[in-house]
Amino acid sequence: MSEPVVESMAEVRSHLADVIDRARRDETPTIITRRGKQEAVVIDIQEYQRLRQLAEDAEEAWLNQLADEAESEGTDGSVSLEEMAALLRDQQH
């Protein structure tokens, strides 16, 4: 993946198709700014899917590690893996 290009919302609006092509063809993300603040990024869909899978795999590995640690400590006061996942998701929102 190439270094990202930083462009304002107005610039991206004027050539969105090019921004998408650059993300897909050149694997160059575009960081979109609004009033000087970074707001969003355009990346290739395959890169997005890869990043989502990495995040899901990391979360699953972490939850499995927590479950293994809890199992080794006993079951008093414990919750199921599903309950723990729900609690963690609630905290993230």
XYZ file of N, CA and C in Angstrom:
279
model
N 0.839 -1.171 0.000
C 0.000 0.000 0.000
C 0.886 1.237 0.000
N 0.509 2.171 -0.837
C 1.259 3.422 -0.958
C 0.888 4.384 0.160
N 1.720 5.397 0.315
C 1.422 6.454 1.283
C 0.117 7.126 0.884
N -0.710 7.478 1.850
C -1.996 8.087 1.509
C -1.858 9.497 0.951
N -2.831 9.841 0.130
C -2.975 11.198 -0.380
C -3.985 11.879 0.536
N -3.737 13.117 0.900
C -4.657 13.866 1.745
C -5.321 14.938 0.884
N -6.669 14.914 0.880
C -7.419 15.879 0.081
C -8.631 16.356 0.868
N -9.048 17.559 0.558
C -10.251 18.106 1.195
C -11.490 17.474 0.563
N -12.600 17.598 1.265
C -13.876 17.105 0.767
C -14.193 17.718 -0.590
N -13.944 19.005 -0.735
C -14.227 19.691 -2.002
C -13.394 19.109 -3.131
N -12.119 18.841 -2.857
C -11.257 18.260 -3.891
C -11.751 16.873 -4.284
N -12.090 16.055 -3.299
C -12.551 14.698 -3.583
C -13.856 14.722 -4.377
N -14.754 15.635 -4.010
C -16.038 15.756 -4.724
C -15.830 15.979 -6.216
N -14.809 16.739 -6.543
C -14.601 17.100 -7.950
C -14.032 15.958 -8.790
N -13.497 14.919 -8.126
C -12.945 13.810 -8.904
C -13.018 12.482 -8.128
N -14.206 12.187 -7.612
C -14.408 10.981 -6.798
C -14.038 9.704 -7.548
N -14.392 9.615 -8.816
C -14.067 8.411 -9.593
C -12.557 8.180 -9.620
N -11.792 9.236 -9.751
C -10.328 9.108 -9.748
C -9.818 8.636 -8.388
N -10.422 9.141 -7.315
C -10.024 8.736 -5.961
C -10.271 7.246 -5.781
N -11.425 6.782 -6.237
C -11.747 5.353 -6.135
C -10.802 4.520 -6.997
N -10.556 4.969 -8.215
C -9.620 4.250 -9.096
C -8.231 4.189 -8.488
N -7.790 5.281 -7.890
C -6.458 5.318 -7.266
C -6.388 4.324 -6.114
N -7.451 4.229 -5.335
C -7.481 3.277 -4.221
C -7.434 1.844 -4.741
N -8.208 1.574 -5.770
C -8.287 0.220 -6.304
C -7.044 -0.156 -7.125
N -6.717 0.634 -8.090
C -5.663 0.311 -9.038
C -4.260 0.485 -8.435
N -4.048 1.597 -7.742
C -2.713 1.920 -7.234
C -2.523 1.551 -5.772
N -3.610 1.071 -5.134
C -3.579 0.749 -3.702
C -3.116 1.957 -2.882
N -3.576 3.137 -3.302
C -3.248 4.378 -2.610
C -4.495 4.906 -1.921
N -4.516 4.907 -0.600
C -5.679 5.453 0.104
C -5.705 6.978 0.019
N -6.898 7.520 0.154
C -7.075 8.968 0.200
C -7.722 9.324 1.530
N -7.058 10.152 2.297
C -7.617 10.663 3.546
C -8.379 11.934 3.200
N -9.647 11.973 3.586
C -10.505 13.113 3.276
C -10.599 14.011 4.504
N -10.340 15.286 4.275
C -10.417 16.256 5.375
C -11.622 17.160 5.177
N -12.111 17.662 6.301
C -13.182 18.663 6.275
C -12.802 19.712 7.296
N -12.694 20.941 6.842
C -12.254 22.062 7.688
C -10.905 21.755 8.348
N -10.037 21.087 7.600
C -8.702 20.788 8.087
C -8.587 19.576 8.989
N -9.698 18.940 9.291
C -9.693 17.779 10.182
C -9.893 16.493 9.369
N -9.080 15.485 9.636
C -9.225 14.212 8.939
C -10.531 13.551 9.351
N -11.380 13.215 8.369
C -12.722 12.705 8.630
C -12.930 11.277 8.168
N -12.352 10.899 7.027
C -12.623 9.578 6.456
C -11.454 9.179 5.560
N -11.501 7.917 5.131
C -10.471 7.437 4.212
C -11.119 6.548 3.162
N -10.650 6.672 1.944
C -11.108 5.814 0.853
C -10.001 4.798 0.595
N -10.358 3.503 0.759
C -9.411 2.433 0.484
C -10.080 1.403 -0.416
N -9.285 0.571 -1.038
C -9.780 -0.503 -1.879
C -10.621 -1.466 -1.044
N -11.686 -2.004 -1.613
C -12.584 -2.889 -0.882
C -11.851 -4.141 -0.389
N -10.920 -4.650 -1.140
C -10.174 -5.833 -0.687
C -9.316 -5.511 0.535
N -8.743 -4.331 0.569
C -7.964 -3.916 1.737
C -8.880 -3.743 2.942
N -10.044 -3.169 2.737
C -11.019 -3.017 3.808
C -11.412 -4.387 4.367
N -11.708 -5.331 3.480
C -12.091 -6.672 3.925
C -10.948 -7.359 4.669
N -9.716 -7.151 4.202
C -8.549 -7.728 4.878
C -8.412 -7.143 6.287
N -8.562 -5.844 6.408
C -8.454 -5.197 7.714
C -9.570 -5.644 8.652
N -10.793 -5.769 8.138
C -11.906 -6.263 8.954
C -11.626 -7.669 9.459
N -11.085 -8.539 8.584
C -10.789 -9.913 8.983
C -9.699 -9.938 10.051
N -8.680 -9.100 9.888
C -7.630 -9.013 10.904
C -8.204 -8.591 12.248
N -9.085 -7.598 12.234
C -9.688 -7.123 13.476
C -10.556 -8.203 14.106
N -11.339 -8.908 13.305
C -12.183 -9.982 13.827
C -11.336 -11.120 14.389
N -10.272 -11.478 13.679
C -9.383 -12.547 14.152
C -8.714 -12.153 15.467
N -8.279 -10.899 15.561
C -7.637 -10.430 16.794
C -8.624 -10.442 17.948
N -9.860 -10.005 17.703
C -10.872 -10.009 18.757
C -11.181 -11.432 19.202
N -11.314 -12.338 18.247
C -11.600 -13.732 18.581
C -10.455 -14.355 19.375
N -9.216 -14.082 18.980
C -8.058 -14.615 19.701
C -8.020 -14.064 21.119
N -8.313 -12.791 21.270
C -8.318 -12.167 22.597
C -9.402 -12.775 23.473
N -10.608 -12.940 22.908
C -11.699 -13.547 23.675
C -11.379 -14.991 24.058
N -10.764 -15.723 23.136
C -10.365 -17.097 23.449
C -9.325 -17.132 24.562
N -8.402 -16.185 24.543
C -7.391 -16.106 25.598
C -8.051 -15.801 26.937
N -8.995 -14.863 26.942
C -9.722 -14.552 28.174
C -10.476 -15.778 28.684
N -11.101 -16.509 27.772
C -11.846 -17.709 28.165
C -10.907 -18.764 28.737
N -9.753 -18.940 28.107
C -8.778 -19.915 28.609
C -8.290 -19.530 30.000
N -8.012 -18.239 30.191
C -7.561 -17.772 31.506
C -8.652 -17.966 32.557
N -9.881 -17.654 32.188
C -10.998 -17.810 33.123
C -11.208 -19.285 33.461
N -11.074 -20.128 32.473
C -11.254 -21.563 32.701
C -10.194 -22.107 33.648
N -8.980 -21.611 33.502
C -7.901 -22.100 34.356
C -8.048 -21.588 35.793
N -8.794 -20.488 35.971
C -8.985 -19.921 37.307
C -10.212 -20.483 38.014
N -11.027 -21.236 37.315
C -12.242 -21.787 37.910
C -13.467 -21.077 37.398
N -14.629 -21.497 37.855
C -15.874 -20.974 37.294
C -16.655 -20.077 38.241
N -16.202 -19.889 39.474
C -16.938 -19.038 40.404
C -17.018 -17.608 39.886
N -18.233 -17.087 39.770
C -18.429 -15.706 39.334
C -18.136 -15.478 37.866
N -18.062 -16.524 37.071
C -17.704 -16.365 35.663
C -18.940 -16.154 34.795
N -18.710 -15.693 33.580
C -19.761 -15.538 32.577
C -19.349 -16.323 31.343
N -20.321 -16.637 30.503
C -20.019 -17.384 29.280
C -19.262 -16.493 28.298
N -18.645 -17.106 27.321
C -17.925 -16.375 26.287
C -18.884 -15.452 25.543
N -20.089 -15.934 25.283
C -21.080 -15.118 24.583
C -21.462 -13.895 25.421
N -21.632 -14.092 26.728
C -21.961 -12.965 27.610
C -20.819 -11.955 27.649
N -19.598 -12.455 27.704
C -18.431 -11.574 27.718
C -18.346 -10.787 26.419
N -18.559 -11.445 25.291
C -18.507 -10.754 24.001
C -19.568 -9.661 23.938
N -20.780 -9.960 24.432
C -21.851 -8.958 24.442
C -21.486 -7.772 25.327
N -20.912 -8.044 26.497
C -20.491 -6.972 27.395
C -19.435 -6.092 26.746
N -18.470 -6.701 26.065
C -17.401 -5.944 25.421
C -17.946 -5.102 24.266
N -18.873 -5.678 23.481
C -19.462 -4.918 22.394
C -20.231 -3.707 22.935
N -20.962 -3.910 24.030
C -21.715 -2.816 24.639
C -20.793 -1.687 25.087
N -19.623 -2.049 25.620
C -18.671 -1.046 26.105
C -18.067 -0.255 24.955
N -17.971 -0.853 23.774
C -17.364 -0.189 22.621
C -18.303 0.840 22.002
N -19.588 0.763 22.284
C -20.563 1.673 21.655
C -20.825 2.843 22.515
